[in-house]
């Protein structure tokens, strides 16, 4: 698998014409995790080469506009912090400062969490919790601002309350504070279904944030929410140890084992086992990773091994006559894309956790 990752990073084409975007940030997180787990220079070298193509000599990020207030743009900023810590190069720090400035003025719902994007007003999506909060915690540590870190924790805890579906023990993809969206329940503001990858983003946000927290009652609250979620997810695995696109509807026609969510959950279980010494979590994460290796890493029609069964993209609402209503049927309608970075990055991260665990 390591040679597969090396070749993937070597040949990687930046996701949006090289403009700063969260998809590239998924790869950066995978490369950082592999470098930390192995100490091998090749992962760091890939990271630096790719990020350097997006950061100019003055610390400007290619194609980035703060005024878009897109929370997705924050995720790759974690690579800037890593590179600044390794090199001391101020252009990385300047670029990270720009993203931190976005968070200072980024719109929030009344309860506290950030809007997902300026064009998705008053909405919190589980995706955005992963995109923004671990960077915020890491930046708070870098700049010795503990209040910044604890604000990230507060945001996550509030978002968990807002998106929780008590009946299922899971979390809904989206929450609309104003109940303006057609997908939003008029009473709860929640979207109608449980999409596996959105919960995967959430699980990764929880373990990554916990990694930075000292002993504190809020840490204990977050830890318990994570354990409760992982225990619930344990019961939703497929017989081969993966998770479905519509995670809690195994009898739904057309439902399938989705690879990016499975990789995310594998990472979350393995990392939770390391951070919390939780019995059984490591085995679940390892089984999921092994299932992906055995069942989803397969040769395509051209004979090249690729990670298959990755939902390319899914969201809520929309523009230009295309409306994503968040129903189970909608999530099953989205196209699949082999080797999409939203699956490969978490797969790298899960493999790095397996290496760290020995």
Short mmCIF file of C-alpha atoms in Angstrom, two decimals:
data_model
loop_
_atom_site.label_atom_id
_atom_site.label_comp_id
_atom_site.label_asym_id
_atom_site.label_seq_id
_atom_site.Cartn_x
_atom_site.Cartn_y
_atom_site.Cartn_z
CA UNK A 1 0.00 0.00 0.00
CA UNK A 2 2.87 2.41 0.71
CA UNK A 3 4.13 2.24 -2.88
CA UNK A 4 0.57 2.92 -4.04
CA UNK A 5 0.44 6.04 -1.88
CA UNK A 6 3.87 7.17 -3.09
CA UNK A 7 2.86 6.83 -6.73
CA UNK A 8 -0.45 8.56 -6.07
CA UNK A 9 1.26 11.58 -4.48
CA UNK A 10 3.92 11.66 -7.20
CA UNK A 11 1.31 11.81 -9.96
CA UNK A 12 -1.30 13.87 -8.10
CA UNK A 13 -2.93 16.63 -10.13
CA UNK A 14 -4.16 19.45 -7.86
CA UNK A 15 -7.90 19.25 -7.55
CA UNK A 16 -9.05 22.67 -8.76
CA UNK A 17 -6.39 23.83 -11.20
CA UNK A 18 -4.00 24.29 -8.31
CA UNK A 19 -6.23 26.75 -6.48
CA UNK A 20 -6.34 26.48 -2.69
CA UNK A 21 -9.04 23.95 -1.78
CA UNK A 22 -10.02 21.37 0.82
CA UNK A 23 -9.60 18.39 -1.48
CA UNK A 24 -5.86 19.01 -1.71
CA UNK A 25 -5.91 19.43 2.07
CA UNK A 26 -7.10 15.82 2.38
CA UNK A 27 -3.91 14.70 0.65
CA UNK A 28 -1.80 16.99 2.81
CA UNK A 29 -3.27 15.45 5.95
CA UNK A 30 -2.46 11.97 4.65
CA UNK A 31 1.12 12.90 3.81
CA UNK A 32 1.66 14.54 7.20
CA UNK A 33 0.30 11.46 8.97
CA UNK A 34 2.53 9.10 6.98
CA UNK A 35 5.59 11.25 7.61
CA UNK A 36 4.92 11.37 11.34
CA UNK A 37 4.28 7.62 11.49
CA UNK A 38 7.28 6.51 9.41
CA UNK A 39 9.82 9.32 9.53
CA UNK A 40 10.35 8.78 5.80
CA UNK A 41 11.36 11.91 3.91
CA UNK A 42 9.35 11.04 0.80
CA UNK A 43 6.04 11.99 2.42
CA UNK A 44 7.35 15.36 3.61
CA UNK A 45 8.94 16.01 0.21
CA UNK A 46 5.62 15.38 -1.56
CA UNK A 47 3.86 17.68 0.92
CA UNK A 48 6.29 20.56 0.51
CA UNK A 49 6.37 20.31 -3.28
CA UNK A 50 2.58 20.42 -3.54
CA UNK A 51 2.01 23.18 -0.99
CA UNK A 52 4.81 25.33 -2.40
CA UNK A 53 2.96 25.41 -5.71
CA UNK A 54 0.06 27.14 -3.93
CA UNK A 55 1.89 29.62 -1.66
CA UNK A 56 3.87 32.48 -3.19
CA UNK A 57 6.90 34.27 -1.76
CA UNK A 58 4.66 36.72 0.12
CA UNK A 59 2.47 34.05 1.69
CA UNK A 60 -0.47 34.52 -0.66
CA UNK A 61 -2.58 31.44 -1.40
CA UNK A 62 -3.32 30.71 -5.03
CA UNK A 63 -6.95 31.41 -5.91
CA UNK A 64 -7.97 32.09 -2.31
CA UNK A 65 -10.52 34.79 -1.50
CA UNK A 66 -11.20 35.46 2.17
CA UNK A 67 -14.46 37.21 1.29
CA UNK A 68 -15.93 33.90 0.05
CA UNK A 69 -16.09 32.79 3.70
CA UNK A 70 -15.80 29.15 2.69
CA UNK A 71 -15.01 26.99 5.73
CA UNK A 72 -13.64 24.28 3.42
CA UNK A 73 -10.67 26.52 2.62
CA UNK A 74 -9.39 26.24 6.19
CA UNK A 75 -8.51 22.53 6.15
CA UNK A 76 -5.31 22.70 4.03
CA UNK A 77 -4.06 25.38 6.41
CA UNK A 78 -2.99 22.62 8.77
CA UNK A 79 -0.20 21.87 6.27
CA UNK A 80 0.94 25.49 6.53
CA UNK A 81 1.38 25.10 10.29
CA UNK A 82 3.31 21.86 9.82
CA UNK A 83 5.63 23.39 7.22
CA UNK A 84 6.21 26.51 9.29
CA UNK A 85 7.13 24.37 12.29
CA UNK A 86 9.58 22.37 10.17
CA UNK A 87 11.16 25.24 8.24
CA UNK A 88 10.57 28.49 10.09
CA UNK A 89 9.67 30.01 6.71
CA UNK A 90 7.50 33.04 7.43
CA UNK A 91 5.51 32.75 4.22
CA UNK A 92 3.76 29.69 5.67
CA UNK A 93 3.01 31.59 8.85
CA UNK A 94 1.63 34.55 6.88
CA UNK A 95 -0.62 32.26 4.90
CA UNK A 96 -1.86 30.59 8.10
CA UNK A 97 -2.51 34.05 9.58
CA UNK A 98 -4.74 34.81 6.58
CA UNK A 99 -6.87 31.74 7.24
CA UNK A 100 -7.04 32.60 10.95
CA UNK A 101 -8.24 36.07 9.95
CA UNK A 102 -11.05 34.46 7.96
CA UNK A 103 -12.17 32.61 11.08
CA UNK A 104 -12.17 35.82 13.08
CA UNK A 105 -14.82 37.38 10.83
CA UNK A 106 -16.49 34.27 9.38
CA UNK A 107 -20.28 34.45 9.90
CA UNK A 108 -21.75 32.30 12.66
CA UNK A 109 -25.20 31.07 13.52
CA UNK A 110 -26.67 32.51 16.71
CA UNK A 111 -25.69 29.41 18.71
CA UNK A 112 -22.02 29.88 17.82
CA UNK A 113 -20.83 27.52 15.04
CA UNK A 114 -19.65 28.93 11.73
CA UNK A 115 -21.82 29.06 8.64
CA UNK A 116 -20.68 26.40 6.20
CA UNK A 117 -20.16 28.99 3.47
CA UNK A 118 -21.33 32.51 2.75
CA UNK A 119 -23.48 31.09 -0.03
CA UNK A 120 -25.01 28.60 2.44
CA UNK A 121 -26.18 31.10 5.07
CA UNK A 122 -27.29 30.06 8.55
CA UNK A 123 -26.29 26.45 7.87
CA UNK A 124 -23.95 24.10 9.75
CA UNK A 125 -22.75 20.99 7.92
CA UNK A 126 -20.81 18.19 9.58
CA UNK A 127 -18.18 18.53 6.85
CA UNK A 128 -17.31 22.02 8.05
CA UNK A 129 -16.53 20.87 11.58
CA UNK A 130 -13.60 18.88 10.22
CA UNK A 131 -12.57 21.62 7.79
CA UNK A 132 -12.18 24.34 10.38
CA UNK A 133 -11.81 23.21 13.95
CA UNK A 134 -8.56 21.24 14.11
CA UNK A 135 -6.79 24.06 12.24
CA UNK A 136 -8.22 26.47 14.78
CA UNK A 137 -6.90 24.35 17.65
CA UNK A 138 -3.46 23.97 16.05
CA UNK A 139 -3.28 27.69 15.30
CA UNK A 140 -4.26 28.50 18.87
CA UNK A 141 -1.39 26.31 20.10
CA UNK A 142 1.05 27.83 17.58
CA UNK A 143 0.21 31.38 18.69
CA UNK A 144 -0.23 30.57 22.39
CA UNK A 145 -3.93 31.49 22.39
CA UNK A 146 -5.70 28.86 24.50
CA UNK A 147 -8.98 30.76 24.17
CA UNK A 148 -8.91 30.02 20.43
CA UNK A 149 -8.56 26.31 21.11
CA UNK A 150 -11.42 26.26 23.61
CA UNK A 151 -13.64 28.20 21.23
CA UNK A 152 -13.12 25.37 18.73
CA UNK A 153 -14.18 22.87 21.41
CA UNK A 154 -17.26 24.89 22.28
CA UNK A 155 -18.24 25.10 18.63
CA UNK A 156 -17.95 21.35 18.19
CA UNK A 157 -19.95 20.57 21.31
CA UNK A 158 -22.74 22.97 20.27
CA UNK A 159 -22.78 21.57 16.74
CA UNK A 160 -23.09 18.05 18.14
CA UNK A 161 -26.17 19.10 20.08
CA UNK A 162 -27.69 20.82 17.05
CA UNK A 163 -27.17 17.95 14.59
CA UNK A 164 -27.86 15.00 16.91
CA UNK A 165 -30.68 12.63 16.04
CA UNK A 166 -31.54 11.00 19.36
CA UNK A 167 -33.65 8.24 17.85
CA UNK A 168 -30.78 6.83 15.80
CA UNK A 169 -27.80 7.82 17.93
CA UNK A 170 -26.31 9.45 14.82
CA UNK A 171 -25.85 12.96 13.45
CA UNK A 172 -27.56 14.57 10.46
CA UNK A 173 -25.54 16.04 7.62
CA UNK A 174 -26.91 19.56 7.94
CA UNK A 175 -28.69 22.01 10.24
CA UNK A 176 -30.49 25.16 9.06
CA UNK A 177 -30.88 27.69 11.84
CA UNK A 178 -33.55 29.66 9.96
CA UNK A 179 -35.46 26.64 8.56
CA UNK A 180 -35.34 28.29 5.14
CA UNK A 181 -34.07 25.33 3.14
CA UNK A 182 -36.45 22.83 1.61
CA UNK A 183 -34.28 20.04 3.04
CA UNK A 184 -34.64 21.35 6.61
CA UNK A 185 -37.21 19.87 8.96
CA UNK A 186 -39.44 22.79 10.03
CA UNK A 187 -39.22 21.78 13.70
CA UNK A 188 -35.59 20.67 14.07
CA UNK A 189 -33.86 22.35 11.14
CA UNK A 190 -32.16 19.04 10.33
CA UNK A 191 -31.60 17.41 6.96
CA UNK A 192 -33.53 14.16 6.44
CA UNK A 193 -30.92 11.36 6.21
CA UNK A 194 -27.68 10.03 7.65
CA UNK A 195 -24.90 10.27 5.08
CA UNK A 196 -21.90 8.15 6.02
CA UNK A 197 -19.15 10.51 4.87
CA UNK A 198 -20.60 13.49 6.70
CA UNK A 199 -20.45 11.44 9.90
CA UNK A 200 -16.94 10.40 8.87
CA UNK A 201 -15.87 14.04 8.68
CA UNK A 202 -17.37 14.50 12.14
CA UNK A 203 -15.60 11.50 13.65
CA UNK A 204 -12.26 12.72 12.27
CA UNK A 205 -12.91 16.20 13.65
CA UNK A 206 -13.54 14.72 17.08
CA UNK A 207 -10.36 12.62 17.26
CA UNK A 208 -8.17 15.33 15.74
CA UNK A 209 -9.45 17.94 18.17
CA UNK A 210 -9.08 15.62 21.15
CA UNK A 211 -5.43 15.17 20.27
CA UNK A 212 -4.76 18.81 21.20
CA UNK A 213 -6.75 19.04 24.44
CA UNK A 214 -5.51 18.96 28.04
CA UNK A 215 -7.49 17.41 30.86
CA UNK A 216 -10.66 19.46 31.22
CA UNK A 217 -14.34 18.80 31.75
CA UNK A 218 -15.04 19.85 28.15
CA UNK A 219 -12.47 17.32 26.99
CA UNK A 220 -14.33 14.66 28.94
CA UNK A 221 -17.63 15.72 27.34
CA UNK A 222 -16.16 15.48 23.85
CA UNK A 223 -14.50 12.18 24.64
CA UNK A 224 -17.80 10.69 25.80
CA UNK A 225 -19.61 11.90 22.67
CA UNK A 226 -16.91 10.28 20.54
CA UNK A 227 -17.11 6.97 22.40
CA UNK A 228 -20.91 6.96 22.12
CA UNK A 229 -20.71 7.59 18.37
CA UNK A 230 -18.11 4.88 17.78
CA UNK A 231 -20.13 2.38 19.78
CA UNK A 232 -23.17 3.20 17.68
CA UNK A 233 -21.23 2.93 14.42
CA UNK A 234 -19.93 -0.46 15.48
CA UNK A 235 -23.43 -1.87 15.10
CA UNK A 236 -23.82 -0.43 11.59
CA UNK A 237 -20.92 -2.19 9.93
CA UNK A 238 -21.49 -4.39 6.92
CA UNK A 239 -20.61 -8.09 7.40
CA UNK A 240 -17.20 -7.40 5.81
CA UNK A 241 -16.43 -4.49 8.16
CA UNK A 242 -17.29 -1.45 6.06
CA UNK A 243 -20.05 1.20 6.20
CA UNK A 244 -22.85 2.03 3.78
CA UNK A 245 -23.38 5.29 1.88
CA UNK A 246 -26.75 5.74 3.65
CA UNK A 247 -25.31 4.36 6.80
CA UNK A 248 -28.35 3.13 8.71
CA UNK A 249 -30.48 1.70 5.86
CA UNK A 250 -28.99 -1.68 4.88
CA UNK A 251 -32.18 -2.76 3.09
CA UNK A 252 -32.33 0.34 0.88
CA UNK A 253 -32.18 -0.64 -2.78
CA UNK A 254 -28.94 0.51 -4.37
CA UNK A 255 -27.16 1.20 -1.09
CA UNK A 256 -23.47 0.29 -1.17
CA UNK A 257 -20.34 0.12 0.97
CA UNK A 258 -18.71 3.52 0.49
CA UNK A 259 -14.92 3.67 0.65
CA UNK A 260 -14.21 7.23 1.82
CA UNK A 261 -16.49 6.91 4.86
CA UNK A 262 -15.02 3.51 5.66
CA UNK A 263 -11.49 4.97 5.54
CA UNK A 264 -12.55 7.87 7.75
CA UNK A 265 -14.10 5.58 10.32
CA UNK A 266 -11.07 3.29 10.22
CA UNK A 267 -8.88 6.29 11.02
CA UNK A 268 -11.20 7.49 13.78
CA UNK A 269 -11.34 4.08 15.46
CA UNK A 270 -7.58 3.54 15.26
CA UNK A 271 -6.80 7.02 16.55
CA UNK A 272 -9.40 6.75 19.32
CA UNK A 273 -7.79 3.47 20.37
CA UNK A 274 -4.46 5.29 20.65
CA UNK A 275 -5.74 8.40 22.42
CA UNK A 276 -8.26 6.77 24.74
CA UNK A 277 -6.89 3.25 25.14
CA UNK A 278 -10.42 2.10 24.29
CA UNK A 279 -10.69 -1.70 24.13
CA UNK A 280 -11.89 -3.06 20.80
CA UNK A 281 -11.68 0.15 18.81
CA UNK A 282 -8.32 -0.70 17.29
CA UNK A 283 -9.61 -4.03 16.03
CA UNK A 284 -12.62 -2.40 14.36
CA UNK A 285 -10.42 0.17 12.65
CA UNK A 286 -7.97 -2.49 11.48
CA UNK A 287 -10.75 -4.71 10.14
CA UNK A 288 -12.16 -1.80 8.14
CA UNK A 289 -8.76 -1.02 6.68
CA UNK A 290 -8.19 -4.64 5.76
CA UNK A 291 -11.60 -4.79 4.08
CA UNK A 292 -10.75 -1.77 1.96
CA UNK A 293 -7.46 -3.36 0.94
CA UNK A 294 -9.16 -6.63 0.06
CA UNK A 295 -12.41 -5.43 -1.51
CA UNK A 296 -11.99 -1.85 -2.75
CA UNK A 297 -8.35 -1.59 -3.87
CA UNK A 298 -8.80 -3.28 -7.21
CA UNK A 299 -7.62 -3.08 -10.80
CA UNK A 300 -9.73 -0.88 -13.07
CA UNK A 301 -10.46 -1.56 -16.72
CA UNK A 302 -7.00 -0.26 -17.64
CA UNK A 303 -5.37 -2.68 -15.23
CA UNK A 304 -4.32 0.00 -12.72
CA UNK A 305 -5.05 -0.56 -9.03
CA UNK A 306 -7.37 2.14 -7.70
CA UNK A 307 -9.53 2.72 -4.64
CA UNK A 308 -13.10 2.19 -5.86
CA UNK A 309 -16.60 2.99 -4.58
CA UNK A 310 -15.93 6.59 -3.53
CA UNK A 311 -18.82 9.04 -3.67
CA UNK A 312 -17.35 11.94 -5.60
CA UNK A 313 -19.31 14.73 -3.92
CA UNK A 314 -22.54 15.30 -2.02
CA UNK A 315 -24.06 18.33 -0.40
CA UNK A 316 -27.29 20.10 0.46
CA UNK A 317 -29.28 22.73 -1.40
CA UNK A 318 -27.68 24.20 -4.47
CA UNK A 319 -27.85 26.56 -7.39
CA UNK A 320 -28.45 26.67 -11.17
CA UNK A 321 -31.53 24.50 -11.04
CA UNK A 322 -29.87 21.60 -9.24
CA UNK A 323 -31.21 21.06 -5.74
CA UNK A 324 -29.77 18.44 -3.36
CA UNK A 325 -32.58 17.52 -1.01
CA UNK A 326 -30.59 15.34 1.39
CA UNK A 327 -32.85 12.30 1.06
CA UNK A 328 -31.51 8.75 0.92
CA UNK A 329 -32.35 8.62 -2.78
CA UNK A 330 -30.30 11.76 -3.37
CA UNK A 331 -27.18 10.34 -1.71
CA UNK A 332 -27.47 7.20 -3.81
CA UNK A 333 -27.76 9.28 -6.99
CA UNK A 334 -24.34 10.90 -6.72
CA UNK A 335 -21.61 9.58 -9.01
CA UNK A 336 -18.71 7.43 -7.87
CA UNK A 337 -15.09 8.30 -8.68
CA UNK A 338 -12.12 5.97 -8.42
CA UNK A 339 -9.12 7.26 -6.44
CA UNK A 340 -10.86 10.46 -5.34
CA UNK A 341 -8.69 12.18 -2.78
CA UNK A 342 -11.51 12.30 -0.23
CA UNK A 343 -11.00 8.55 0.03
CA UNK A 344 -7.24 8.34 -0.47
CA UNK A 345 -6.34 10.98 2.15
CA UNK A 346 -8.23 9.25 4.98
CA UNK A 347 -6.88 5.89 3.78
CA UNK A 348 -3.35 7.28 4.20
CA UNK A 349 -4.29 8.54 7.66
CA UNK A 350 -5.72 5.19 8.68
CA UNK A 351 -2.61 3.38 7.43
CA UNK A 352 -0.44 5.81 9.39
CA UNK A 353 -2.39 5.02 12.57
CA UNK A 354 -1.96 1.30 11.92
CA UNK A 355 1.80 1.81 11.57
CA UNK A 356 1.91 3.87 14.76
CA UNK A 357 0.03 1.15 16.63
CA UNK A 358 2.61 -1.39 15.46
#
